[in-house]
CSV table of N, CA, C and O in Angstrom, one decimal:
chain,number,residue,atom,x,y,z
A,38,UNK,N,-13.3,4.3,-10.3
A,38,UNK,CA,-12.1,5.0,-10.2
A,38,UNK,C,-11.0,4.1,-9.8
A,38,UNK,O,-11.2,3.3,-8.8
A,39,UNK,N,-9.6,4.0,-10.5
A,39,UNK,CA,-8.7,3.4,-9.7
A,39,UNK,C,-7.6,4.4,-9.5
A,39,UNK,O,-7.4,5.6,-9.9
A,40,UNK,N,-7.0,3.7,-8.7
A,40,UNK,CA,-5.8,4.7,-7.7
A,40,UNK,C,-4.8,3.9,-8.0
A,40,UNK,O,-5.1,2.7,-8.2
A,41,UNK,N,-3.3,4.4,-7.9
A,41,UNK,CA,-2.4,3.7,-7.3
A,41,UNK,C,-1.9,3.7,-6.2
A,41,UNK,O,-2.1,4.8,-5.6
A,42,UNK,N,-1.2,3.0,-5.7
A,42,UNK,CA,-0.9,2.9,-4.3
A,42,UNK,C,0.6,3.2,-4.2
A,42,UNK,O,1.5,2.7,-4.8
A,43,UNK,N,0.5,4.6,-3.1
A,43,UNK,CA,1.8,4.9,-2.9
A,43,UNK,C,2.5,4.3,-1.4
A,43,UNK,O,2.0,3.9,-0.3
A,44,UNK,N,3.8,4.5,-1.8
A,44,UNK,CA,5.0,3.9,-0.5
A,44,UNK,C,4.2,4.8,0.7
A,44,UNK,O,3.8,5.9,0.3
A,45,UNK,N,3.9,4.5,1.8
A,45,UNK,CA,4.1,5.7,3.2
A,45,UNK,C,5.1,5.9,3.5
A,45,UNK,O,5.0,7.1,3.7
A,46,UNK,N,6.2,5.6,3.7
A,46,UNK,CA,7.5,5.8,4.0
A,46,UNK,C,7.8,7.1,2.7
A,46,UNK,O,7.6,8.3,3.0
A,47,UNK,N,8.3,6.8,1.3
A,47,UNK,CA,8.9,7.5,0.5
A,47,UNK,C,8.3,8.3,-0.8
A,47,UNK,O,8.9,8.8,-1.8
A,48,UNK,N,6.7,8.1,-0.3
A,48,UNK,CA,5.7,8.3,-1.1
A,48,UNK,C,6.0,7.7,-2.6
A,48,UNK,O,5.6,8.5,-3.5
A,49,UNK,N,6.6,6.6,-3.0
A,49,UNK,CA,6.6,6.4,-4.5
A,49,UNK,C,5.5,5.5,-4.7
A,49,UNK,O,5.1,4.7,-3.9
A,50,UNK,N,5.1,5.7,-6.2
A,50,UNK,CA,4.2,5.0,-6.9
A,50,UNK,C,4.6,3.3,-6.4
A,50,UNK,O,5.8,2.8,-6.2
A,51,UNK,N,3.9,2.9,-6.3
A,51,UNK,CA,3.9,0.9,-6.0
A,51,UNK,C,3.4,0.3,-7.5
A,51,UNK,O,2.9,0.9,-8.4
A,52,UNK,N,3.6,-0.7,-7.4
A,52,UNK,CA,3.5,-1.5,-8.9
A,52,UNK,C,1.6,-1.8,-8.7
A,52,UNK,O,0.9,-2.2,-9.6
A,53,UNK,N,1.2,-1.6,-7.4
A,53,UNK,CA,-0.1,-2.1,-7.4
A,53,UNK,C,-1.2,-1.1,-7.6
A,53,UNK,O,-0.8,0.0,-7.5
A,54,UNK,N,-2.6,-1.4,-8.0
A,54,UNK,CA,-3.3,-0.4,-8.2
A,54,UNK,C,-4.6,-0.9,-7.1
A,54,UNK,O,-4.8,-2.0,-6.6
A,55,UNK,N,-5.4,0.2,-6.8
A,55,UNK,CA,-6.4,0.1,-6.1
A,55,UNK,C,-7.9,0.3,-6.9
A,55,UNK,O,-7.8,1.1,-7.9
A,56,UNK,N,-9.1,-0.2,-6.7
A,56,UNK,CA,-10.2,0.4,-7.4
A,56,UNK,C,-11.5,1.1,-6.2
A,56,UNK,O,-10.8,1.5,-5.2
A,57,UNK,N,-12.2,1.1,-6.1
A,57,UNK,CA,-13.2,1.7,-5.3
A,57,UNK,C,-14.0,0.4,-4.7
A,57,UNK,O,-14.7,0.4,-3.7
A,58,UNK,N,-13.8,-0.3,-5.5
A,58,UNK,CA,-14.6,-1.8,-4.1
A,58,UNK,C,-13.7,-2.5,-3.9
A,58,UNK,O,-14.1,-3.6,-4.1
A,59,UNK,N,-12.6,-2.6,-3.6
A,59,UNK,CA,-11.0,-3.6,-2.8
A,59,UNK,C,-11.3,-2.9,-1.8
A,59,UNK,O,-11.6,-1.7,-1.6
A,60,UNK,N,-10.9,-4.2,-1.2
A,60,UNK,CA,-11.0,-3.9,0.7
A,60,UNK,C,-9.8,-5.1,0.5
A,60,UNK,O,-9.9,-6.3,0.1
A,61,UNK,N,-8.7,-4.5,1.0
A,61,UNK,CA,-7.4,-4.9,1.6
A,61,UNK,C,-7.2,-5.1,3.2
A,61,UNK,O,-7.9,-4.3,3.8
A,62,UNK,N,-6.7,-5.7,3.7
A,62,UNK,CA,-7.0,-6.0,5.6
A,62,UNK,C,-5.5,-6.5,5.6
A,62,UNK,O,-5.2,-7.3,4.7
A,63,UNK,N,-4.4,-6.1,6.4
A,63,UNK,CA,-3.2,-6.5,6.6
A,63,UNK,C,-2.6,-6.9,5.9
A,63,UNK,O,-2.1,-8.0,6.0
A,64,UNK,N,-2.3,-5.8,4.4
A,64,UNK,CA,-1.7,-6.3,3.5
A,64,UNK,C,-0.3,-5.8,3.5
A,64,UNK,O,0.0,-4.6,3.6
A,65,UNK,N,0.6,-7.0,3.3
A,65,UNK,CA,2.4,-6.3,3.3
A,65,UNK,C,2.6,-5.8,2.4
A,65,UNK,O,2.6,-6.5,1.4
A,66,UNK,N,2.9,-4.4,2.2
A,66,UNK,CA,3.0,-3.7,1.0
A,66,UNK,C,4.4,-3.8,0.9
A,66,UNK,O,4.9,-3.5,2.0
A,67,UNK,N,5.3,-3.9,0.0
A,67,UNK,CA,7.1,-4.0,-0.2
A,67,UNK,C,6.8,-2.9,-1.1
A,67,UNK,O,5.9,-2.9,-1.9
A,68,UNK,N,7.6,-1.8,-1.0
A,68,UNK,CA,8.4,-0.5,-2.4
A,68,UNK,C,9.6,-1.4,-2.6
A,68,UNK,O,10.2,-2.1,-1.8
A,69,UNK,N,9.8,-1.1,-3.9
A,69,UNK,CA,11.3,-1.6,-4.3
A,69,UNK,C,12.1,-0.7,-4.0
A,69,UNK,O,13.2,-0.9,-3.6
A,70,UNK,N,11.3,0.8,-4.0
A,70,UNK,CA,12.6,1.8,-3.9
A,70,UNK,C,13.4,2.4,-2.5
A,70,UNK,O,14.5,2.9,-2.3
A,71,UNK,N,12.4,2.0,-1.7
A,71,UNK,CA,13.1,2.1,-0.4
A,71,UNK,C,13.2,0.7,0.3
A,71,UNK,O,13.7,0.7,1.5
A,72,UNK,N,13.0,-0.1,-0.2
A,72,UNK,CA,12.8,-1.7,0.1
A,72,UNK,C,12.5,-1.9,1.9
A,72,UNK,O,13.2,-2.4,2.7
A,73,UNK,N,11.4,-1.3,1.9
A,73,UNK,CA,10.6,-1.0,3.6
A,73,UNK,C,9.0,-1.9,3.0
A,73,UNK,O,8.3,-1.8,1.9
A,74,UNK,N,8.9,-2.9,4.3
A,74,UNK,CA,7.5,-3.2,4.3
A,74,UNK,C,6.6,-2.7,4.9
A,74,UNK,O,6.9,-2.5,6.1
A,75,UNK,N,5.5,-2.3,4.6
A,75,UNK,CA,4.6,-1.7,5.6
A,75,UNK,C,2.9,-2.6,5.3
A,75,UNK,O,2.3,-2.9,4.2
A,76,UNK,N,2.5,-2.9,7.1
A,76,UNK,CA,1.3,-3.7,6.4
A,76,UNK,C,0.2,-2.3,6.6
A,76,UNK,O,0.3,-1.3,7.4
A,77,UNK,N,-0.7,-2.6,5.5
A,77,UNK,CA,-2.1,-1.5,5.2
A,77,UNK,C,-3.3,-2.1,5.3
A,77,UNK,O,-3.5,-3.3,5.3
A,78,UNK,N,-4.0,-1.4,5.4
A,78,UNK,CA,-5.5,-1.8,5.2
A,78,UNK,C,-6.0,-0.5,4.2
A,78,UNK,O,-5.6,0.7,4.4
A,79,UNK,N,-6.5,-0.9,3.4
A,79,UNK,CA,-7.3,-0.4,2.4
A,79,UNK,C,-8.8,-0.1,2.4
A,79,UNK,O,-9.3,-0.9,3.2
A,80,UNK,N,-9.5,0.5,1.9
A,80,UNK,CA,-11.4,0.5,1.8
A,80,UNK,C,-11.6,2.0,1.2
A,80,UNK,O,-11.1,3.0,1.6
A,81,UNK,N,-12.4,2.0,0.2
A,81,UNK,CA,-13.0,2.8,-0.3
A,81,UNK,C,-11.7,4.1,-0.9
A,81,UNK,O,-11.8,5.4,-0.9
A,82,UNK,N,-10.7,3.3,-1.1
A,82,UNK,CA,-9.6,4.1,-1.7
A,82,UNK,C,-9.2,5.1,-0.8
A,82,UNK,O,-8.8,6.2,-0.9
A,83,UNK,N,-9.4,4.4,0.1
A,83,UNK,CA,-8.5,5.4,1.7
A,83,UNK,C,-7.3,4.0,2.5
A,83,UNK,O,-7.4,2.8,2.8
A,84,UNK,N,-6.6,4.8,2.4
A,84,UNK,CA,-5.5,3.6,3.0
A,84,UNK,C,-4.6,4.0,4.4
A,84,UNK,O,-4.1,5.1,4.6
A,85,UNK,N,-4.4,3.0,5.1
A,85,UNK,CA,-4.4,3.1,6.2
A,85,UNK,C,-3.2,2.4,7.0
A,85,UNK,O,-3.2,1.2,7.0
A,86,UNK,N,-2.5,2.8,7.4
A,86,UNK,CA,-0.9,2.2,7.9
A,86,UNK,C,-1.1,1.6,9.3
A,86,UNK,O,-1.5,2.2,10.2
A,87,UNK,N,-0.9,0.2,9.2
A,87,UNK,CA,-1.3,-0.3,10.5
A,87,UNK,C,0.1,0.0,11.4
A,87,UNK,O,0.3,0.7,12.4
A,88,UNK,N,1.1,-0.7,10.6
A,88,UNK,CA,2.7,-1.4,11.2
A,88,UNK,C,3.5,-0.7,10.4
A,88,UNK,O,2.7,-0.4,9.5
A,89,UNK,N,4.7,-0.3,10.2
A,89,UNK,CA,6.1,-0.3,9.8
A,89,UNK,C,7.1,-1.5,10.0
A,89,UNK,O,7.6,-1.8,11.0
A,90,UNK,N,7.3,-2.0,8.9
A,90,UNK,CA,8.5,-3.5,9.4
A,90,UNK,C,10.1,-3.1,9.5
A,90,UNK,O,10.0,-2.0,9.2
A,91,UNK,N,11.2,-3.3,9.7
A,91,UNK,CA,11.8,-3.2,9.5
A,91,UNK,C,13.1,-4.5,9.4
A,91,UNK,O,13.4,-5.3,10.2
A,92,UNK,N,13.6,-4.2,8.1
A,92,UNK,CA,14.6,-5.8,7.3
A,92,UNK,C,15.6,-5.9,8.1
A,92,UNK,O,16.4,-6.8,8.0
């Protein structure tokens, strides 16, 4: 199964996709649309909000 990965902040679609064995660990995710980073951790197509950044 793959997923895509949505904003936490503004819930929009992300350009990236997820599948069921990626294991992600402090990854900075950028949305273009609200242009917010947020680092995630990923596993088993459950994702997980460590930080909020702010530009």
């Amino acid at each position: 199964m793959i997923k895509w990965i949505l904003c936490p902040i503004c819930g929009n679609k992300i350009r990236d996709k997820i599948r069921e064995d990626t294991v992600l660990k402090n990854y900075p995710l950028y949305c273009p649309k609200c242009k917010q980073e947020t680092l995630i951790n990923a596993k088993e197509l459950q994702i997980t909000v460590i930080q909020k950044q702010e530009h």
